[in-house]
Coordinates of C-alpha atoms in Angstrom, one line a residue:
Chain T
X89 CA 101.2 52.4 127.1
X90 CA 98.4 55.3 127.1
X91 CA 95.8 54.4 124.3
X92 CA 96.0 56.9 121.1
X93 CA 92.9 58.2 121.3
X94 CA 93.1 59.3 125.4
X95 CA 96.9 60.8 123.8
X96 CA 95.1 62.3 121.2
X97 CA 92.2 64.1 122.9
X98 CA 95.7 65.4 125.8
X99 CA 97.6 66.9 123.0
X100 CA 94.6 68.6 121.2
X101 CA 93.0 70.3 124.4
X102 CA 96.8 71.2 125.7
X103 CA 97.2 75.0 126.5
X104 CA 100.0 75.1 123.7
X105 CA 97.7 75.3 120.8
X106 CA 96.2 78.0 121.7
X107 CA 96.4 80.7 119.3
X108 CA 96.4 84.4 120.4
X109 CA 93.7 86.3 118.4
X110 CA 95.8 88.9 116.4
X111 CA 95.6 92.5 117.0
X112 CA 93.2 94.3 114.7
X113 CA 91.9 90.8 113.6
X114 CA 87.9 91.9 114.5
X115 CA 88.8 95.3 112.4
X116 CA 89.9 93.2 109.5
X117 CA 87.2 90.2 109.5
X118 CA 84.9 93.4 108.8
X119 CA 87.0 95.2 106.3
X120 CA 87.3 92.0 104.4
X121 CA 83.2 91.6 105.0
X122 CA 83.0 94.8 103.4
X123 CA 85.6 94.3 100.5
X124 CA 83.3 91.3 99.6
X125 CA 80.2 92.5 99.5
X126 CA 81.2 95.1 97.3
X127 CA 82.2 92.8 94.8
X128 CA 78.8 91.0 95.0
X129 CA 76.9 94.6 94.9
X130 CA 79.4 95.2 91.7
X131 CA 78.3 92.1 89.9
X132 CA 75.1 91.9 90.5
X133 CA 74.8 96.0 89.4
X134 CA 76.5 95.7 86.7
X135 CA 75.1 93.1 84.4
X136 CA 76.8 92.4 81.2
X137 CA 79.9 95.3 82.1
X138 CA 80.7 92.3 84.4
X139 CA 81.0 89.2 82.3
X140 CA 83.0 91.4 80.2
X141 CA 85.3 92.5 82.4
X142 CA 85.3 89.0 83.8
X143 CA 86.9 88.4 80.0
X144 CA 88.9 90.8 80.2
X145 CA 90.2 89.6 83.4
X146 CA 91.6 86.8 81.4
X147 CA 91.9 87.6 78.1
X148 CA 94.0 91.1 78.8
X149 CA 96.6 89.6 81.1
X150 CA 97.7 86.7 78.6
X151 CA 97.6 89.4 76.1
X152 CA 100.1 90.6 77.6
X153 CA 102.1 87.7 79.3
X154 CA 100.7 87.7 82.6
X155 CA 99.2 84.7 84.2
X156 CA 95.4 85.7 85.3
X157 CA 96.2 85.1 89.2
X158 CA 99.3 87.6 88.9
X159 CA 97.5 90.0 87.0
X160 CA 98.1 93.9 88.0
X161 CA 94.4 94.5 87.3
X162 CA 94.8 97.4 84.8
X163 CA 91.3 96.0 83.6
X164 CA 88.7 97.4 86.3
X165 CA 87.8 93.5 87.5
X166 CA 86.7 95.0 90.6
X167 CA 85.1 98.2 92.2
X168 CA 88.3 100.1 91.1
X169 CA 88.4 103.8 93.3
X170 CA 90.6 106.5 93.0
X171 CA 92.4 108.0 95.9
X172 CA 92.7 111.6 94.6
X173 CA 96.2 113.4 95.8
X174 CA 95.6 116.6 97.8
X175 CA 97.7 119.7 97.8
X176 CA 100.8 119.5 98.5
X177 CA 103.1 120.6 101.7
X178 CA 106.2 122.3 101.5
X179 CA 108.8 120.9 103.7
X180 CA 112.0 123.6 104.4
X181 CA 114.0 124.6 101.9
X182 CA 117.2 123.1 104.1
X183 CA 116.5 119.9 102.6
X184 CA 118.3 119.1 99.5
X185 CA 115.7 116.2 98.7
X186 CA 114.1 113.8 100.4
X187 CA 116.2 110.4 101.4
X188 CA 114.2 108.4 104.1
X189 CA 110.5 108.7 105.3
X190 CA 108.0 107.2 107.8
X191 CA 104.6 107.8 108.8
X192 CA 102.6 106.9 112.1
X193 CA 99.1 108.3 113.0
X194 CA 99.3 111.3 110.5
X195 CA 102.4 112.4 111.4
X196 CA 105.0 112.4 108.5
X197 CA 109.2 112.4 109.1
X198 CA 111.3 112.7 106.9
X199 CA 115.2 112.8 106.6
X200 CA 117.3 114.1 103.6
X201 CA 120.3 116.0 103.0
X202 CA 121.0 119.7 104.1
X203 CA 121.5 122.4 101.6
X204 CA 124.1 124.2 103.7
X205 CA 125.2 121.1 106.0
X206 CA 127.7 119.3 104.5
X207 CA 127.8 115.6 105.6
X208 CA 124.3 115.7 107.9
X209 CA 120.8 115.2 107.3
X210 CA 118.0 117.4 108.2
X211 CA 114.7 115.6 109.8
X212 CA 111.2 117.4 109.3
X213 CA 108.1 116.7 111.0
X214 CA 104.9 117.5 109.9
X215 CA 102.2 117.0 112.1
X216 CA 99.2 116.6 108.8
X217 CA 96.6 117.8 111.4
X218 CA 97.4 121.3 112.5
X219 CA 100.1 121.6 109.2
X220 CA 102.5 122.3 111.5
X221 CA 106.2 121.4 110.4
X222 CA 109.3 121.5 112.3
X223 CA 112.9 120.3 111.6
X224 CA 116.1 119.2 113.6
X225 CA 119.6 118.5 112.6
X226 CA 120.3 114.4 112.5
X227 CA 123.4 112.0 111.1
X228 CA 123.5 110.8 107.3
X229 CA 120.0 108.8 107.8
X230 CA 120.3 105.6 105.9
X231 CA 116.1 104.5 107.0
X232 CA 113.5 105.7 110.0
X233 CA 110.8 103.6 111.2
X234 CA 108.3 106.0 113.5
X235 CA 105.8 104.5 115.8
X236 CA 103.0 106.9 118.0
X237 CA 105.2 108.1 120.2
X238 CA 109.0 107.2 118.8
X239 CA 111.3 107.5 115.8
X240 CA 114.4 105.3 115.2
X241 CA 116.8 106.7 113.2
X242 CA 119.6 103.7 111.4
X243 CA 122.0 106.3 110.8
X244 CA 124.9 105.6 108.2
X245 CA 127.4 106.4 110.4
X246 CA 126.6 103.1 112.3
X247 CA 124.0 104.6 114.8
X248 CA 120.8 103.3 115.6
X249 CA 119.1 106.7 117.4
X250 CA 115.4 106.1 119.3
X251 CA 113.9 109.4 119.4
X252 CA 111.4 110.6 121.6
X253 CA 108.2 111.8 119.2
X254 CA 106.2 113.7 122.0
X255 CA 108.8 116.1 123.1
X256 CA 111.4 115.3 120.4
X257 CA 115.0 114.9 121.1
X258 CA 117.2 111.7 121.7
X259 CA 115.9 108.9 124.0
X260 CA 119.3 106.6 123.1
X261 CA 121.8 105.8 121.2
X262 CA 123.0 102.1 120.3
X263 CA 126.7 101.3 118.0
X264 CA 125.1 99.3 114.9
X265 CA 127.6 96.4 114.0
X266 CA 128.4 97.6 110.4
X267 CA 130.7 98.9 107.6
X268 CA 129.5 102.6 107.3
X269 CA 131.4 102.7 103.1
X270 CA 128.7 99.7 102.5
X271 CA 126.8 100.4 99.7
X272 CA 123.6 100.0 101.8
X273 CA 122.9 101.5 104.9
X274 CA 121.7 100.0 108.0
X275 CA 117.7 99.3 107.8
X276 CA 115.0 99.7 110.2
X277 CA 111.0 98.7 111.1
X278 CA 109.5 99.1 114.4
X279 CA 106.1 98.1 115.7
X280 CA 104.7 99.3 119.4
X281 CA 108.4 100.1 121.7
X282 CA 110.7 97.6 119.8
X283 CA 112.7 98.2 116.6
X284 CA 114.5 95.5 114.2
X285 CA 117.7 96.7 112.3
X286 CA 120.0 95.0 109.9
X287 CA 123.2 96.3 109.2
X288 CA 125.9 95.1 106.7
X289 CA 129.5 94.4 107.7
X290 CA 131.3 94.2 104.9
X291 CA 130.5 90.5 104.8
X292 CA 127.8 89.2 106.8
X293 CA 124.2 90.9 107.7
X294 CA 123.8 91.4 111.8
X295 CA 120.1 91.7 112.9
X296 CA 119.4 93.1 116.1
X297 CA 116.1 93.7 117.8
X298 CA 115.9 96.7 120.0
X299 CA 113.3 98.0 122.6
X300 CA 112.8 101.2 124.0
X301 CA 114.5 101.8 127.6
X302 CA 116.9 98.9 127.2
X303 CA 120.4 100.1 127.3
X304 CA 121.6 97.6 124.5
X305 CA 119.8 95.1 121.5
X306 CA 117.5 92.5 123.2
X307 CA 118.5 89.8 120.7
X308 CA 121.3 90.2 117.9
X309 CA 121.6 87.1 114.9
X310 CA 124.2 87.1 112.5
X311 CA 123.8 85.9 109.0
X312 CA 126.0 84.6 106.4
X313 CA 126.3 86.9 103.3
X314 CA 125.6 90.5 102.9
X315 CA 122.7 92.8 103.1
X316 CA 121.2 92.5 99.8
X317 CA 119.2 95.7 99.3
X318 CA 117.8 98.8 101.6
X319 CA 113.6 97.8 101.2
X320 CA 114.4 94.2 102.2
X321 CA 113.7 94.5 105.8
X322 CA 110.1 93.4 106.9
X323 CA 108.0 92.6 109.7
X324 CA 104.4 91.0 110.5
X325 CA 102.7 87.6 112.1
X326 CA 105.0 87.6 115.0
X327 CA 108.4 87.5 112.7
X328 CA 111.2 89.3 111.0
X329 CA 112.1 89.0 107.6
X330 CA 115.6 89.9 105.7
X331 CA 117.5 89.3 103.1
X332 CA 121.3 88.6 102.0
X333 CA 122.8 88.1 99.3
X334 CA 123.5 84.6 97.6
X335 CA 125.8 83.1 95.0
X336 CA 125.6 85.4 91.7
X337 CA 122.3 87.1 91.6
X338 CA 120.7 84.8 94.4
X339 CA 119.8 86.1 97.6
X340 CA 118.6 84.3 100.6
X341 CA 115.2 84.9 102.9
X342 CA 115.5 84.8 106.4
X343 CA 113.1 84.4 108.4
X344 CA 113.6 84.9 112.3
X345 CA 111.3 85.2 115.4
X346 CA 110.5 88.3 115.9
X347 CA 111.1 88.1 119.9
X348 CA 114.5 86.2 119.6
X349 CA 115.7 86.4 116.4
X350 CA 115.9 82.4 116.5
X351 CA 116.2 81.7 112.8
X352 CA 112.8 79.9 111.4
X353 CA 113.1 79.1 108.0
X354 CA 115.1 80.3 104.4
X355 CA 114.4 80.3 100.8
X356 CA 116.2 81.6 98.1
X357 CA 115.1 84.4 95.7
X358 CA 116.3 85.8 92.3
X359 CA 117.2 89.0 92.5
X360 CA 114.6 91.0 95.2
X361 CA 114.3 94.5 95.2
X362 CA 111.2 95.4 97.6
X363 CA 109.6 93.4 100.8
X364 CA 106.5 94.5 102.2
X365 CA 104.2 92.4 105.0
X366 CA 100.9 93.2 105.5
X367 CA 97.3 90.9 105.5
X368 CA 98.7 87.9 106.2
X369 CA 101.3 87.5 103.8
X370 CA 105.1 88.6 102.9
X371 CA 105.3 90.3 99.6
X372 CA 108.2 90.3 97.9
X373 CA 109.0 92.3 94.5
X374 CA 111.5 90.9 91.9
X375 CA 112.2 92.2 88.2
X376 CA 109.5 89.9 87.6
X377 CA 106.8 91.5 89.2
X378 CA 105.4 90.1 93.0
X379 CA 104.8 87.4 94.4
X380 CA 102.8 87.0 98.0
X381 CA 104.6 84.2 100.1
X382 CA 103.2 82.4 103.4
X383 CA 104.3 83.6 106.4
X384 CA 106.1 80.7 107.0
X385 CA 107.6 80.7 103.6
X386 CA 106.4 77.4 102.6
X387 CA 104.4 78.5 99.8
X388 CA 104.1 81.5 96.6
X389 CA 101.8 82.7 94.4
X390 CA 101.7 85.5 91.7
X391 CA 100.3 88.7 92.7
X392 CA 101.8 91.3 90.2
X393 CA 103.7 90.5 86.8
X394 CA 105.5 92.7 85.6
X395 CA 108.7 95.6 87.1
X396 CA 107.9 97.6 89.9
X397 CA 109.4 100.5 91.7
X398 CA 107.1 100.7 94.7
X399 CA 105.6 98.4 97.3
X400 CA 103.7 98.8 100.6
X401 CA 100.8 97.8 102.2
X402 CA 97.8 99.0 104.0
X403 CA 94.2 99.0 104.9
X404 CA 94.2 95.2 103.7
X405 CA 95.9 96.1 99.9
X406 CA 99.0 95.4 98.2
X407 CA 100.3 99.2 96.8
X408 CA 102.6 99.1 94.1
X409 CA 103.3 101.0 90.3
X410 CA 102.3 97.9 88.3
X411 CA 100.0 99.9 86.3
X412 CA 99.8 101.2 83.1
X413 CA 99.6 104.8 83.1
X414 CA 101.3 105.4 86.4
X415 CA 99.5 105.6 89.5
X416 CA 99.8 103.8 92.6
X417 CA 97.7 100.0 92.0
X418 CA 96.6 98.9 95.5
X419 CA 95.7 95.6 94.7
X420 CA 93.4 93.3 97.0
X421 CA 95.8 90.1 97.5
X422 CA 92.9 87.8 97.9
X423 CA 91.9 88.3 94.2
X424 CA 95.3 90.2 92.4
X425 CA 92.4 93.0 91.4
X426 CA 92.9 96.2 91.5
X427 CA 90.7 97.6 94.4
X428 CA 92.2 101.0 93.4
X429 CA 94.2 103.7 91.8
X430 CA 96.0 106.3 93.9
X431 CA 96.9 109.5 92.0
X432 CA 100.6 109.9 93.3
X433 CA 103.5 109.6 90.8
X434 CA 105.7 106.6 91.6
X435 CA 107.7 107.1 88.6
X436 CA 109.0 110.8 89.5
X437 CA 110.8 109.5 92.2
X438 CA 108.4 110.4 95.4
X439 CA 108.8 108.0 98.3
X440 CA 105.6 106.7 99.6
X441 CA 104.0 104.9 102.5
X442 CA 100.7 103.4 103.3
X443 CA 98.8 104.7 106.7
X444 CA 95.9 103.1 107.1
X445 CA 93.4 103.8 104.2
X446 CA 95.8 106.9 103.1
X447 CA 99.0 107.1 100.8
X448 CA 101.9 109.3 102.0
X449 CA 103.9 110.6 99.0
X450 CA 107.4 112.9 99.4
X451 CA 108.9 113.9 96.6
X452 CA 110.4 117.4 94.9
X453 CA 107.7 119.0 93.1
X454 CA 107.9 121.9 90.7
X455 CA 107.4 125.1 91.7
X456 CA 107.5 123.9 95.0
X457 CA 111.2 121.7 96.2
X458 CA 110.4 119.1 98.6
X459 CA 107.0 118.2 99.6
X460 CA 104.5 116.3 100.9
X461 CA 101.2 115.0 99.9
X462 CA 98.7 112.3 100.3
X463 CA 95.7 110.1 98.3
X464 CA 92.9 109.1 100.3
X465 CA 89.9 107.5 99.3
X466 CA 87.5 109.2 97.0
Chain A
X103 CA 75.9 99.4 111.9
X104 CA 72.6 97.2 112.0
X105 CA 71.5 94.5 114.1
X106 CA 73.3 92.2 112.1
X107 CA 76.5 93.1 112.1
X108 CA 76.2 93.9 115.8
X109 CA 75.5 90.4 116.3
X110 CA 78.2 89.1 114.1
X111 CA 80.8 91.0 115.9
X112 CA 79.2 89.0 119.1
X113 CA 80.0 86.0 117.4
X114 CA 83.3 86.9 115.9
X115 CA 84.6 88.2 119.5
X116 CA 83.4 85.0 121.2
X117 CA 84.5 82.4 119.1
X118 CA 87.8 83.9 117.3
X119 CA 89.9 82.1 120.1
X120 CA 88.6 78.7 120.2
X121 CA 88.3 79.0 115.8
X122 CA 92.2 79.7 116.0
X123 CA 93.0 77.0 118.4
X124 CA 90.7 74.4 116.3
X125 CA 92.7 75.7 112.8
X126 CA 95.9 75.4 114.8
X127 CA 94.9 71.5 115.6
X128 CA 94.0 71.4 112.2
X129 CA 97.2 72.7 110.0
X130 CA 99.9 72.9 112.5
X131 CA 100.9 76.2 112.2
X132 CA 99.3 79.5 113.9
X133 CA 99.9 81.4 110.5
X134 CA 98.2 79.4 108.4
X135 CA 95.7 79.1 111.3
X136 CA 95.1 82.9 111.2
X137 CA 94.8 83.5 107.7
X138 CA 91.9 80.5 107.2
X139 CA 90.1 81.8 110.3
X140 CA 90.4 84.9 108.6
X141 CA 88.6 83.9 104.9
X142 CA 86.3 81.3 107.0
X143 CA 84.4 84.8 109.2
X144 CA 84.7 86.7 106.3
X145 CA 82.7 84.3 104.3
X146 CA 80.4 84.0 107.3
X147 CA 79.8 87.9 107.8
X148 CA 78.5 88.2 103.9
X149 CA 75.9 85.4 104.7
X150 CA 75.2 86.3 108.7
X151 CA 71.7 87.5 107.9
X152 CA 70.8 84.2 106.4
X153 CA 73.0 81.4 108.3
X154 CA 72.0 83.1 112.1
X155 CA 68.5 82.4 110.7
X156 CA 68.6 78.9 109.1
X157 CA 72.3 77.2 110.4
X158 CA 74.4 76.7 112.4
X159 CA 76.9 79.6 112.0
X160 CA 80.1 77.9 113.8
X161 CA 79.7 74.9 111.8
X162 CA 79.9 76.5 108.7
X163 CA 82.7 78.4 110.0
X164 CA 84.8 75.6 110.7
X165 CA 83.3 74.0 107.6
X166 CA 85.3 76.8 105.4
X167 CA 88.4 76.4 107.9
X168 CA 88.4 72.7 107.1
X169 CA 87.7 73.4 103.0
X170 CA 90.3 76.2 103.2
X171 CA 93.1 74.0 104.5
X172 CA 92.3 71.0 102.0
X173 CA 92.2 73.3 98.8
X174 CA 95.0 75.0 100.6
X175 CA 96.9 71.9 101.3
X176 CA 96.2 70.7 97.6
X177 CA 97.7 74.3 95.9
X178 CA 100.5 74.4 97.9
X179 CA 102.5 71.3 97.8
X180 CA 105.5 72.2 96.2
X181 CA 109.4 72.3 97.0
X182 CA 111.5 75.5 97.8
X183 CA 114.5 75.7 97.4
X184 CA 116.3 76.4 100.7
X185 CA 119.9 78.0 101.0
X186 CA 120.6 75.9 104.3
X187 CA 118.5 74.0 106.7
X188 CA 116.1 75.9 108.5
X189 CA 116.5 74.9 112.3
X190 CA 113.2 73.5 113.7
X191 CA 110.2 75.6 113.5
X192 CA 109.5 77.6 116.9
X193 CA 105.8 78.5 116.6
X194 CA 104.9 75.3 114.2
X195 CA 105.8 73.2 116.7
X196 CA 104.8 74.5 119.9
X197 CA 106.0 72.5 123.2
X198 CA 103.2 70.1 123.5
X199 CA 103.8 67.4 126.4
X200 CA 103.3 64.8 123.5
X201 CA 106.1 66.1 120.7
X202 CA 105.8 62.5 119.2
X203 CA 102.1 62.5 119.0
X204 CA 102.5 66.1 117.0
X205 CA 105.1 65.5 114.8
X206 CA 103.1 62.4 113.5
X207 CA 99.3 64.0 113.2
X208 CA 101.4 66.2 110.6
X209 CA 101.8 63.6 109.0
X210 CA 98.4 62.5 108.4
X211 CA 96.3 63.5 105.1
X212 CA 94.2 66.5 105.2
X213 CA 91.0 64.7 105.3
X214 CA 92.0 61.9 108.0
X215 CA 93.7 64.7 110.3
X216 CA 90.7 67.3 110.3
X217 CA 88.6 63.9 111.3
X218 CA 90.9 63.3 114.0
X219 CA 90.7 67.2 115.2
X220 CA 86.6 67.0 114.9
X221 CA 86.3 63.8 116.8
X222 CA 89.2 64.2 119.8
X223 CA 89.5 68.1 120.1
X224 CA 85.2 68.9 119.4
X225 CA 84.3 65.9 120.3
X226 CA 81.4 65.8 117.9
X227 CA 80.0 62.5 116.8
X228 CA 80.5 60.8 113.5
X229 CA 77.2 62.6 112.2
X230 CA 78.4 65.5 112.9
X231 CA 81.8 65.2 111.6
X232 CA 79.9 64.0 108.5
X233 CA 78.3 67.2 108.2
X234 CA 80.6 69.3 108.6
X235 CA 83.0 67.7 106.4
X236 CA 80.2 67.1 103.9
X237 CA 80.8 63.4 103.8
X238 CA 79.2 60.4 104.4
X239 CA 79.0 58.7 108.1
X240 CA 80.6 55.6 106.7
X241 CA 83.4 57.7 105.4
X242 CA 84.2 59.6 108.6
X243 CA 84.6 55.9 109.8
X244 CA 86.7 55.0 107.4
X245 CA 89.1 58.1 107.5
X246 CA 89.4 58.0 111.8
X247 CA 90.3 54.6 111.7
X248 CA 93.0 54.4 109.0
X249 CA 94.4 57.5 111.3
X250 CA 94.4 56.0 114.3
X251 CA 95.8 52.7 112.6
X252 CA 98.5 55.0 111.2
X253 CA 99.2 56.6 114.3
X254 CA 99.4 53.8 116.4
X255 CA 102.3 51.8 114.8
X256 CA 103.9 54.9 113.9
X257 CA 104.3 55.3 117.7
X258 CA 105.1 51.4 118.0
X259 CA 107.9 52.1 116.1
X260 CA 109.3 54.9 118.1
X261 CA 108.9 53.0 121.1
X262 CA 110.4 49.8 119.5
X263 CA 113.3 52.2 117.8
X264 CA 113.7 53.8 121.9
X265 CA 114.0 50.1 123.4
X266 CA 116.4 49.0 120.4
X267 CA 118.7 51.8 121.3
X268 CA 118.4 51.3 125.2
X269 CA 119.0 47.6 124.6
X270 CA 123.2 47.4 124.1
X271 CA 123.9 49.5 127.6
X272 CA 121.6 46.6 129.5
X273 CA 123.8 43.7 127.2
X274 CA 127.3 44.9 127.8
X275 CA 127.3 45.6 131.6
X276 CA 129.0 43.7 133.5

């Protein structure tokens, strides 16, 4: 029998542990650099303003019933910015009002019903750097995911369409495994040239992974219990998350591999509305406000107390309309402060998407119909 | 960007892949490996200037990976409720030629398992385990050989439990 210790030192220098260094992990070691010494310049500037907003850091959220680490940060604990909202651009009048959105690179899609078309959608592109806008004719969209150079389109008629951004039109066309009178709509998120859909039966979820030039999915996994909401599709450390509904208001988190769909792990949830991944971390929203879970689900903590409407991440923050007074809160996970406030208006119904240190809002504005603006850093 | 942070980045782009392999040996799981990797640099780039000077940067480094996982560890033990039985973790348990030997270092303590990874992954003495762990030598002693203690009858076992089961075929034929 091999000693322990010569077994030991064979499985800890194997080739298997090896851990590929994540993409944009150099870009985010120095963002989070950044993000801290902020906070040190902060307290050390500002003297007694700190220690009291230290005490309000506490004090305020049990006020209010909040636990201190799930705290929306309404108090300014940290460097608290605003991300002003610039002017807004009309979209075509030949969209009834906005349904479906994505954003990639400062390009903004988005999908809502025709004024004059009864049954289809109209898609409108607006390329934010020239202003340029232009519009096609597409299906009923029930959710788009756009990446640099693609758009999928989960259509409700049970279509999953991969549109070709450069040049536009369609690239392909794949049959979604769905009931097209479910109450929600087949769901997708891309990253680089592959795509991950769920679509709801009637009585079981199907998740199928997609990539661009294949001819059909290049994994498919089937789920017990149906698709439990349209914002509960997520991706991010190299997995897919969904969720489908439980017993009474339960629901169940899958989590899958994002290459095969092999199923990883499950939890169950109380009523989920929102799902969001981004530094790290799944973020799930609940009438109770949000929690961030481990990628591999095996642990929770607080983040938010309290409804929200919204959620999405970027540029290392958690966005969502936790605070009082409206706003968009993007919240730094690693402390539940808010970093900052981005002047968009969650509660008037605008969609909205993080891209990179910016916040895409669409909405229909007075004066104007359907629109789109964004809040970047002051 | 000033000197600093140019070297930093150096250090960050050099030694991200063997920190993620060593916080891999150390939790188990590349996620969890990411993310403490991730605190542990970010910790190190607000005190470069001074630790490039006066330290060893990498052993503080994996000093925050190894205080990371153990507050980590202590915060998050707690059950979830599952809906079903997750099938066995792809990525947690990568396909190591010694599956036994893996399954069982999970099973170690914190403390006594990021011994085991200082001593028989980075090879660093008991001193230097010490320090890094911010414990006495004599501790370091202690820890490593309750582990290996553990370990090896755990793996006793499994070969006893193996022979048990292989026995009855060798009995009954004729």
């Amino acid at each position: 029998m091999v000693d322990v210790e010569q077994r030991l030192r064979d499985l800890l220098t194997d080739d298997h542990l090896a851990v590929r260094v994540p993409a944009g992990a150099l870009d985010a070691v120095h963002a989070g650099v950044r993000r801290r010494r902020r906070r040190t310049r902060v307290v050390s500037a500002a003297g007694v303003v700190a220690v009291a907003a230290a005490v309000a850091a506490v004090v305020v959220p049990v006020a209010v019933g909040r636990t201190p680490h799930g705290s929306p940060g309404g108090v300014a604990t940290q460097a608290t910015r605003t991300w002003p909202a610039g002017p807004i651009t009309p979209l075509p009048a030949t969209i009834a009002s906005p349904a479906a959105m994505a954003v990639s690179r400062g390009v903004v899609w988005v999908a809502g019903p025709a004024v004059d078309r009864g049954g289809n959608d109209v898609l409108a592109r607006l390329d934010t750097a020239s202003g340029r806008v232009s519009t096609t004719a597409v299906g009923a969209v029930s959710d788009m995911a756009a990446t640099p150079r693609h758009l999928w389109l989960a259509l409700r008629g049970c279509t999953l369409e991969l549109h070709e951004t450069t040049h536009g039109g369609i690239v392909s066309t794949y049959p979604l495994p769905c009931d097209s009178r479910a109450g929600t709509g087949p769901v997708v998120t891309a990253n680089g040239g592959e795509a991950w859909v769920a679509s709801d039966d009637g009585s079981r979820t199907h998740v199928g992974l997609y990539a661009v030039g294949g001819s059909k999915p290049v994994a498919q996994r089937v789920l017990p219990g149906r698709l439990a909401g349209p914002h509960l599709l997520a991706i991010g450390g190299a997995s897919v998350y969904v969720v489908t509904r439980g017993r009474g208001d339960g629901a169940v988190l899958h989590q899958l591999s994002g290459t095969d769909l092999r199923p990883l792990a499950t939890i169950s949830l109380t009523s989920p509305r929102l799902m969001a991944y981004g530094s790290g971390h799944l973020y799930v929203a609940d009438a109770a406000g949000v929690v961030a879970l481990a990628p591999d689900l095996s642990s929770e903590r607080s983040l938010v107390s309290g409804s929200v409407t919204t959620l999405t991440t970027g540029d290392n923050l958690v966005w969502c309309d936790a605070v009082p007074g409206g706003g968009l809160a993007g919240i730094d996970p690693r402390t539940g402060k808010v970093a900052g406030i981005a002047e968009v208006s969650p509660d008037r119904g605008e969609l909205l998407r993080a891209d990179g240190a910016a916040i895409w809002a669409v909405g229909t504005y007075p004066g104007v119909g359907v629109g789109v603006r964004s809040a970047q850093p002051g | 960007m000033n000197g600093d942070e140019w070297s930093f980045d150096d250090f960050v782009r050099a030694r991200m892949p063997a920190l993620l392999r060593f916080a891999h040996a150390l939790t188990g799981d590349p996620h969890t490996a990411a993310d403490l990797v991730q605190d542990a640099l970010e910790r190190t780039g607000v005190r470069w200037s001074k630790l490039r000077r006066t330290d060893d940067p990498e052993a503080y480094v994996r000093r925050a990976i190894v205080n990371g996982r153990t507050s980590r560890w202590r915060k998050l033990r707690r059950e979830s409720l599952v809906d079903a039985v997750p099938e066995p973790r792809g990525q947690a348990d990568p396909a190591t030629h010694d599956a036994d030997l893996w399954r069982l270092l999970a099973t170690l303590p914190a403390r006594q398992r990021a011994v085991v990874v200082l001593r028989y992954y980075e090879d660093m003495s008991e001193d230097q385990i010490a320090r890094t762990l911010g414990c006495a030598p004599g501790t370091v002693k202690s820890q490593s050989s309750k582990a290996l203690a553990k370990l090896r009858a755990a793996l006793a076992d499994d070969d006893y439990s193996e022979r048990a089961e292989r026995k009855p075929e060798a009995t009954w034929s004729m």
